[in-house]
Amino acid sequence: MSTSADIGLWGVPLAILGGAIRVSTPFLFVSLGECLTERSGRINLGLEGTLVFGAMAGYAIAFQTGSAWAGVLAAALAGTVFGLFHGWICKFRGVNDIAIGIAMMLLGSGLAFFFGKPYIQPVAPDLPAIPLGWWSDVTQVQAALQINVLFLIGAAFSVALWWVFKSTRVGLTIRVVGDSTDAARAMGLNPDLVRLLATAAGGALAGVGGAYLSLYYPGSWNEGVSSGQGLMAVALVIFARWNPVYCFWAALLFGGAGALGPALQSVGVSQGYYLFYAAPYVLTLGLLIATSSPNRALEGAPGELSITK
Amino acid sequence: MSHERALPTGAIGVEAVGMTMRFGDFTALDNVTVNIRPGTFHALLGENGAGKSTLVKCIMGFYHATSGGVLVDGHEALMTDPKAAHALGLGMVYQHFTLVPSLTAAENLVISRADAPRVINWGKERADLAAFMARMPFHVPLDQPVNRLAAGEKQKLEILKQLYLGRRFLILDEPTSVLTPAEAEDVLGHVRALTRAGEITVLMITHKFREVTRFADDLTVLRRGSHAGGGAVAELSHDDMARMMMGADPDLRSIDRTGGAGAVVLKLDGVRATDRSGLKPIEIDALDVRAGEVLGIAGVSGNGQMELMEILTGQRALEGGAVMVKGNAFTATRAEAKAHKVRYLPEEPLRNACAPKMSVAENLAFRLFDVGAGPKPRFWKSGRQIAENAQAMIAGFKIKTASPQSPIAALSGGNVQRAVLARELSGDVDLLIVSNPCFGLDFAAVSAIRARIIAARNKGAAVLLISEDLDEILELSDRIVVMSEGRIAYETPGATADVAEIGRYMAGHG
Ligand SMILES: Nc1ncnc2c1ncn2[C@@H]1O[C@H](COP(=O)(O)OP(=O)(O)OP(=O)(O)O)[C@@H](O)[C@H]1O
Ligand SMILES: [Mg+2]
């Protein structure tokens, strides 16, 4: 039996927590993808486009096949293709990864809008969520703890990625390539190949983040499905100092900021709440300014990254 | 060995036969043959740009020689890429560090192995590394990221890495140019002991004759890409070596000092800043440099000299105090530097004083590309002015470059140094700030550059010389101060300087 208890202002933190978990998942996947790519010494600003295209592809395939998981897989594949394309172009001399990223961002969104037109109306199946709030009678608690499977996968993945960077050959290879191309060459590694694969894997993760948008929250496909999560994730990775586990916490923080506006609205604050909708953007700016210094290089930044070099 | 390996151990011999290497229509190496006998310590000498680095990179498969081949233990070997060389037991420590800065020493060692495990069991690896280290003559901390290690420790780690990888033929490209004399002595002594024990063969590129006589068995000299001589070190004097390198008796100019100190040009007053790590303070209460004098700043690297240089070049913000040039506050803007005729030679000039991908000619024109005929700055750049300037400087400072149009990053280390000096010493100079001006230069270039510094002083320039080479400080300075822990710890006139006393202050206990 559940009661809709009147929990008053307690509803705000609860709604923020629930919102954080719900809103953070795309941040988490895109930032893990960006983290992986940047650790290999490349920056892929195109992940925003990958995210939007992943949202469209995931929704379309889920609708066609009737399976949300098929949609997730399709989004990951689409993301891989975008990543491969970015990685392939960047290997040519004189090509700038940031410029290509911006082009890919526009390309991804443009293609998604073009192919996505027929899927704005139909309803595709949702991704399943686990009701972790079963122990409580309070509906608000139950709602907040309705946790999507992808969030849990993402959380597990951030720990796994941290372990990969620390204790596997693949992870160390990526870090070597990201930190010093010369050292990598002297070791007989092929930096372009490593970066190509890292960018592809990063693209796949961003694609999955997109699928979450269209298949769970907000849970439909339209052209405004992303509100810049793909770009904010870049700032998030810097804030998280290129550490996948910190990426998880940072994604929760950004998710919480994103949930601030809706949470205030839900408890009946009717004025000025829309200002709080800007919280994630303000947070992005604030954190970047607060954590930077004119005198010190960013701790943990991969040495070959074009923005920190 | 710390990991299972079926390879045989012990030193191997390597012979490079008829090596030719062309970059475009520039011949960097011309039919060079060198034989390095197993278990010997072989030195490779040559002027800056003689082709030493190019030769060893061809041996290692880093460059593909235009023609010629490599024999390993008498068998022809195809060096398609460094991996092929590694598989045969050849290893190289490059002129620039190739350790991965953000990885720890342990991570660097493990990942450099060709058979690095897919999943690394750190417990086991650490135990193996400890066992390996126990057998080595020198040690480095394994759990620190490499970018926190001092230069000497990095160089030791580079050599340890090669031994850890089971290399039996080791190429060292100027291994001591980043080390203090004591560190160099220490590292090379251990390397020599390993060759004596028959564990490795060593080919070392160096500019220091002293190291050659002290540690090497055989030597080979390159001159302008060709084999210019060689033989057993025991039978050669330093003069013989110099003659082989230069092709004639070298003209080692030494210029006498004339004139004395004049008015104060550079004045530091209560300067405060933080060092690179952001933890230690730099505190220089008072420092004056007068016209017509060389003030030498001695000190072990990492005691704030690099930061002092950055303060003077405007790369590091002041937290307090003031830098004054001729009585005016100085923040190192281009306009101020021009007005007061301040010139710089920072360390790592390729990074700190050049645009690496721009051409040699353009880099040489950085001080004058906007100088017009009249008082107004020039708007349209003049290709002719830049070309003529480049031609004059390349000839005047003997800069070896394929063409004035090649990117400055393609020059050999010593030639980048010359190019920057050529640019900075052109025209009138009132204040010259130099940091380690002779790092990695051949002996002739060293004497030429020192002569130019003294010449600038004699013409009335104030010279601030920061150097880790105490001999250089003693030779050039009119006045010497010692920097330790970010402060000026000691001051003495150059003429009556007591080396032991300076050494004590450098070591931090005066
Ligand atoms: N990649 C390259 N492209 C074009 N020219 C090159 C390249 N590498 C080297 N050179 C030229 O070949 C010549 C030999 O260079 P090398 O680096 O072998 O000199 P070096 O003997 O090692 O000198 P140093 O003592 O200054 O290190 C130089 O004139 C250099 O400009
Ligand atoms: Mg060299």
PDB file of N, CA, C and O in Angstrom, chain B residues 183-218:
ATOM      1  N   GLU B 183      75.953  13.532 -11.060  1.00  0.00           N
ATOM      2  CA  GLU B 183      74.984  12.535 -11.512  1.00  0.00           C
ATOM      3  C   GLU B 183      75.512  11.785 -12.728  1.00  0.00           C
ATOM      4  O   GLU B 183      75.374  10.565 -12.841  1.00  0.00           O
ATOM      5  N   ALA B 184      76.131  12.540 -13.651  1.00  0.00           N
ATOM      6  CA  ALA B 184      76.657  11.938 -14.870  1.00  0.00           C
ATOM      7  C   ALA B 184      77.712  10.894 -14.526  1.00  0.00           C
ATOM      8  O   ALA B 184      77.707   9.771 -15.048  1.00  0.00           O
ATOM      9  N   GLU B 185      78.608  11.267 -13.637  1.00  0.00           N
ATOM     10  CA  GLU B 185      79.683  10.375 -13.201  1.00  0.00           C
ATOM     11  C   GLU B 185      79.096   9.070 -12.649  1.00  0.00           C
ATOM     12  O   GLU B 185      79.513   7.971 -13.001  1.00  0.00           O
ATOM     13  N   ASP B 186      78.084   9.252 -11.813  1.00  0.00           N
ATOM     14  CA  ASP B 186      77.425   8.127 -11.160  1.00  0.00           C
ATOM     15  C   ASP B 186      76.787   7.181 -12.189  1.00  0.00           C
ATOM     16  O   ASP B 186      77.076   5.988 -12.238  1.00  0.00           O
ATOM     17  N   VAL B 187      75.963   7.756 -13.071  1.00  0.00           N
ATOM     18  CA  VAL B 187      75.230   6.941 -14.039  1.00  0.00           C
ATOM     19  C   VAL B 187      76.188   6.233 -14.999  1.00  0.00           C
ATOM     20  O   VAL B 187      76.103   5.019 -15.213  1.00  0.00           O
ATOM     21  N   LEU B 188      77.144   6.997 -15.559  1.00  0.00           N
ATOM     22  CA  LEU B 188      78.047   6.389 -16.542  1.00  0.00           C
ATOM     23  C   LEU B 188      78.954   5.339 -15.901  1.00  0.00           C
ATOM     24  O   LEU B 188      79.289   4.329 -16.531  1.00  0.00           O
ATOM     25  N   GLY B 189      79.332   5.568 -14.649  1.00  0.00           N
ATOM     26  CA  GLY B 189      80.144   4.573 -13.947  1.00  0.00           C
ATOM     27  C   GLY B 189      79.424   3.233 -13.885  1.00  0.00           C
ATOM     28  O   GLY B 189      80.002   2.181 -14.170  1.00  0.00           O
ATOM     29  N   HIS B 190      78.142   3.281 -13.556  1.00  0.00           N
ATOM     30  CA  HIS B 190      77.369   2.040 -13.482  1.00  0.00           C
ATOM     31  C   HIS B 190      77.226   1.394 -14.850  1.00  0.00           C
ATOM     32  O   HIS B 190      77.315   0.177 -14.988  1.00  0.00           O
ATOM     33  N   VAL B 191      76.995   2.241 -15.869  1.00  0.00           N
ATOM     34  CA  VAL B 191      76.840   1.695 -17.220  1.00  0.00           C
ATOM     35  C   VAL B 191      78.136   1.004 -17.656  1.00  0.00           C
ATOM     36  O   VAL B 191      78.115  -0.100 -18.208  1.00  0.00           O
ATOM     37  N   ARG B 192      79.255   1.649 -17.348  1.00  0.00           N
ATOM     38  CA  ARG B 192      80.524   1.060 -17.733  1.00  0.00           C
ATOM     39  C   ARG B 192      80.741  -0.274 -17.018  1.00  0.00           C
ATOM     40  O   ARG B 192      81.213  -1.243 -17.613  1.00  0.00           O
ATOM     41  N   ALA B 193      80.362  -0.338 -15.753  1.00  0.00           N
ATOM     42  CA  ALA B 193      80.512  -1.591 -15.012  1.00  0.00           C
ATOM     43  C   ALA B 193      79.714  -2.711 -15.686  1.00  0.00           C
ATOM     44  O   ALA B 193      80.169  -3.851 -15.762  1.00  0.00           O
ATOM     45  N   LEU B 194      78.541  -2.362 -16.222  1.00  0.00           N
ATOM     46  CA  LEU B 194      77.731  -3.378 -16.892  1.00  0.00           C
ATOM     47  C   LEU B 194      78.393  -3.866 -18.176  1.00  0.00           C
ATOM     48  O   LEU B 194      78.287  -5.048 -18.529  1.00  0.00           O
ATOM     49  N   THR B 195      79.086  -2.970 -18.896  1.00  0.00           N
ATOM     50  CA  THR B 195      79.777  -3.434 -20.103  1.00  0.00           C
ATOM     51  C   THR B 195      80.971  -4.310 -19.699  1.00  0.00           C
ATOM     52  O   THR B 195      81.226  -5.328 -20.317  1.00  0.00           O
ATOM     53  N   ARG B 196      81.672  -3.906 -18.654  1.00  0.00           N
ATOM     54  CA  ARG B 196      82.790  -4.710 -18.163  1.00  0.00           C
ATOM     55  C   ARG B 196      82.343  -6.119 -17.791  1.00  0.00           C
ATOM     56  O   ARG B 196      83.040  -7.092 -18.039  1.00  0.00           O
ATOM     57  N   ALA B 197      81.166  -6.214 -17.208  1.00  0.00           N
ATOM     58  CA  ALA B 197      80.642  -7.512 -16.792  1.00  0.00           C
ATOM     59  C   ALA B 197      80.151  -8.326 -17.987  1.00  0.00           C
ATOM     60  O   ALA B 197      79.684  -9.452 -17.828  1.00  0.00           O
ATOM     61  N   GLY B 198      80.224  -7.732 -19.189  1.00  0.00           N
ATOM     62  CA  GLY B 198      79.801  -8.462 -20.381  1.00  0.00           C
ATOM     63  C   GLY B 198      78.294  -8.584 -20.525  1.00  0.00           C
ATOM     64  O   GLY B 198      77.800  -9.411 -21.285  1.00  0.00           O
ATOM     65  N   GLU B 199      77.531  -7.738 -19.810  1.00  0.00           N
ATOM     66  CA  GLU B 199      76.075  -7.830 -19.900  1.00  0.00           C
ATOM     67  C   GLU B 199      75.527  -7.038 -21.072  1.00  0.00           C
ATOM     68  O   GLU B 199      74.528  -7.428 -21.678  1.00  0.00           O
ATOM     69  N   ILE B 200      76.152  -5.886 -21.364  1.00  0.00           N
ATOM     70  CA  ILE B 200      75.651  -5.059 -22.457  1.00  0.00           C
ATOM     71  C   ILE B 200      76.800  -4.440 -23.251  1.00  0.00           C
ATOM     72  O   ILE B 200      77.929  -4.376 -22.781  1.00  0.00           O
ATOM     73  N   THR B 201      76.437  -4.024 -24.479  1.00  0.00           N
ATOM     74  CA  THR B 201      77.336  -3.222 -25.296  1.00  0.00           C
ATOM     75  C   THR B 201      76.722  -1.840 -25.337  1.00  0.00           C
ATOM     76  O   THR B 201      75.497  -1.720 -25.376  1.00  0.00           O
ATOM     77  N   VAL B 202      77.554  -0.792 -25.310  1.00  0.00           N
ATOM     78  CA  VAL B 202      76.992   0.552 -25.267  1.00  0.00           C
ATOM     79  C   VAL B 202      77.556   1.420 -26.383  1.00  0.00           C
ATOM     80  O   VAL B 202      78.753   1.404 -26.656  1.00  0.00           O
ATOM     81  N   LEU B 203      76.652   2.134 -27.042  1.00  0.00           N
ATOM     82  CA  LEU B 203      77.057   3.163 -27.995  1.00  0.00           C
ATOM     83  C   LEU B 203      76.535   4.482 -27.452  1.00  0.00           C
ATOM     84  O   LEU B 203      75.330   4.665 -27.308  1.00  0.00           O
ATOM     85  N   MET B 204      77.439   5.399 -27.092  1.00  0.00           N
ATOM     86  CA  MET B 204      77.003   6.650 -26.474  1.00  0.00           C
ATOM     87  C   MET B 204      77.395   7.853 -27.316  1.00  0.00           C
ATOM     88  O   MET B 204      78.541   8.007 -27.710  1.00  0.00           O
ATOM     89  N   ILE B 205      76.396   8.703 -27.578  1.00  0.00           N
ATOM     90  CA  ILE B 205      76.664   9.972 -28.245  1.00  0.00           C
ATOM     91  C   ILE B 205      76.975  10.991 -27.167  1.00  0.00           C
ATOM     92  O   ILE B 205      76.272  11.078 -26.167  1.00  0.00           O
ATOM     93  N   THR B 206      78.020  11.762 -27.347  1.00  0.00           N
ATOM     94  CA  THR B 206      78.328  12.775 -26.342  1.00  0.00           C
ATOM     95  C   THR B 206      79.115  13.915 -26.960  1.00  0.00           C
ATOM     96  O   THR B 206      79.646  13.800 -28.071  1.00  0.00           O
ATOM     97  N   HIS B 207      79.133  15.034 -26.258  1.00  0.00           N
ATOM     98  CA  HIS B 207      79.962  16.167 -26.665  1.00  0.00           C
ATOM     99  C   HIS B 207      81.113  16.362 -25.699  1.00  0.00           C
ATOM    100  O   HIS B 207      81.920  17.253 -25.867  1.00  0.00           O
ATOM    101  N   LYS B 208      81.144  15.556 -24.642  1.00  0.00           N
ATOM    102  CA  LYS B 208      82.105  15.812 -23.574  1.00  0.00           C
ATOM    103  C   LYS B 208      83.305  14.877 -23.694  1.00  0.00           C
ATOM    104  O   LYS B 208      83.202  13.685 -23.435  1.00  0.00           O
ATOM    105  N   PHE B 209      84.430  15.428 -24.089  1.00  0.00           N
ATOM    106  CA  PHE B 209      85.655  14.631 -24.262  1.00  0.00           C
ATOM    107  C   PHE B 209      86.030  13.913 -22.973  1.00  0.00           C
ATOM    108  O   PHE B 209      86.520  12.798 -22.988  1.00  0.00           O
ATOM    109  N   ARG B 210      85.804  14.593 -21.866  1.00  0.00           N
ATOM    110  CA  ARG B 210      86.186  14.027 -20.575  1.00  0.00           C
ATOM    111  C   ARG B 210      85.484  12.675 -20.351  1.00  0.00           C
ATOM    112  O   ARG B 210      86.079  11.713 -19.900  1.00  0.00           O
ATOM    113  N   GLU B 211      84.193  12.641 -20.700  1.00  0.00           N
ATOM    114  CA  GLU B 211      83.445  11.399 -20.549  1.00  0.00           C
ATOM    115  C   GLU B 211      84.000  10.317 -21.468  1.00  0.00           C
ATOM    116  O   GLU B 211      84.025   9.142 -21.115  1.00  0.00           O
ATOM    117  N   VAL B 212      84.421  10.741 -22.663  1.00  0.00           N
ATOM    118  CA  VAL B 212      84.955   9.768 -23.613  1.00  0.00           C
ATOM    119  C   VAL B 212      86.218   9.120 -23.040  1.00  0.00           C
ATOM    120  O   VAL B 212      86.327   7.894 -22.965  1.00  0.00           O
ATOM    121  N   THR B 213      87.153   9.952 -22.610  1.00  0.00           N
ATOM    122  CA  THR B 213      88.412   9.387 -22.086  1.00  0.00           C
ATOM    123  C   THR B 213      88.162   8.572 -20.827  1.00  0.00           C
ATOM    124  O   THR B 213      88.833   7.578 -20.591  1.00  0.00           O
ATOM    125  N   ARG B 214      87.222   9.006 -20.042  1.00  0.00           N
ATOM    126  CA  ARG B 214      87.038   8.352 -18.759  1.00  0.00           C
ATOM    127  C   ARG B 214      86.298   7.017 -18.890  1.00  0.00           C
ATOM    128  O   ARG B 214      86.594   6.083 -18.160  1.00  0.00           O
ATOM    129  N   PHE B 215      85.345   6.912 -19.807  1.00  0.00           N
ATOM    130  CA  PHE B 215      84.483   5.731 -19.810  1.00  0.00           C
ATOM    131  C   PHE B 215      84.562   4.878 -21.078  1.00  0.00           C
ATOM    132  O   PHE B 215      84.264   3.701 -21.034  1.00  0.00           O
ATOM    133  N   ALA B 216      84.942   5.457 -22.233  1.00  0.00           N
ATOM    134  CA  ALA B 216      84.782   4.708 -23.478  1.00  0.00           C
ATOM    135  C   ALA B 216      86.023   3.892 -23.838  1.00  0.00           C
ATOM    136  O   ALA B 216      87.144   4.236 -23.465  1.00  0.00           O
ATOM    137  N   ASP B 217      85.799   2.785 -24.565  1.00  0.00           N
ATOM    138  CA  ASP B 217      86.897   1.971 -25.077  1.00  0.00           C
ATOM    139  C   ASP B 217      87.281   2.429 -26.481  1.00  0.00           C
ATOM    140  O   ASP B 217      88.439   2.631 -26.785  1.00  0.00           O
ATOM    141  N   ASP B 218      86.253   2.541 -27.356  1.00  0.00           N
ATOM    142  CA  ASP B 218      86.485   2.926 -28.747  1.00  0.00           C
ATOM    143  C   ASP B 218      85.720   4.195 -29.054  1.00  0.00           C
ATOM    144  O   ASP B 218      84.796   4.563 -28.322  1.00  0.00           O
TER     145      ASP B 218
END
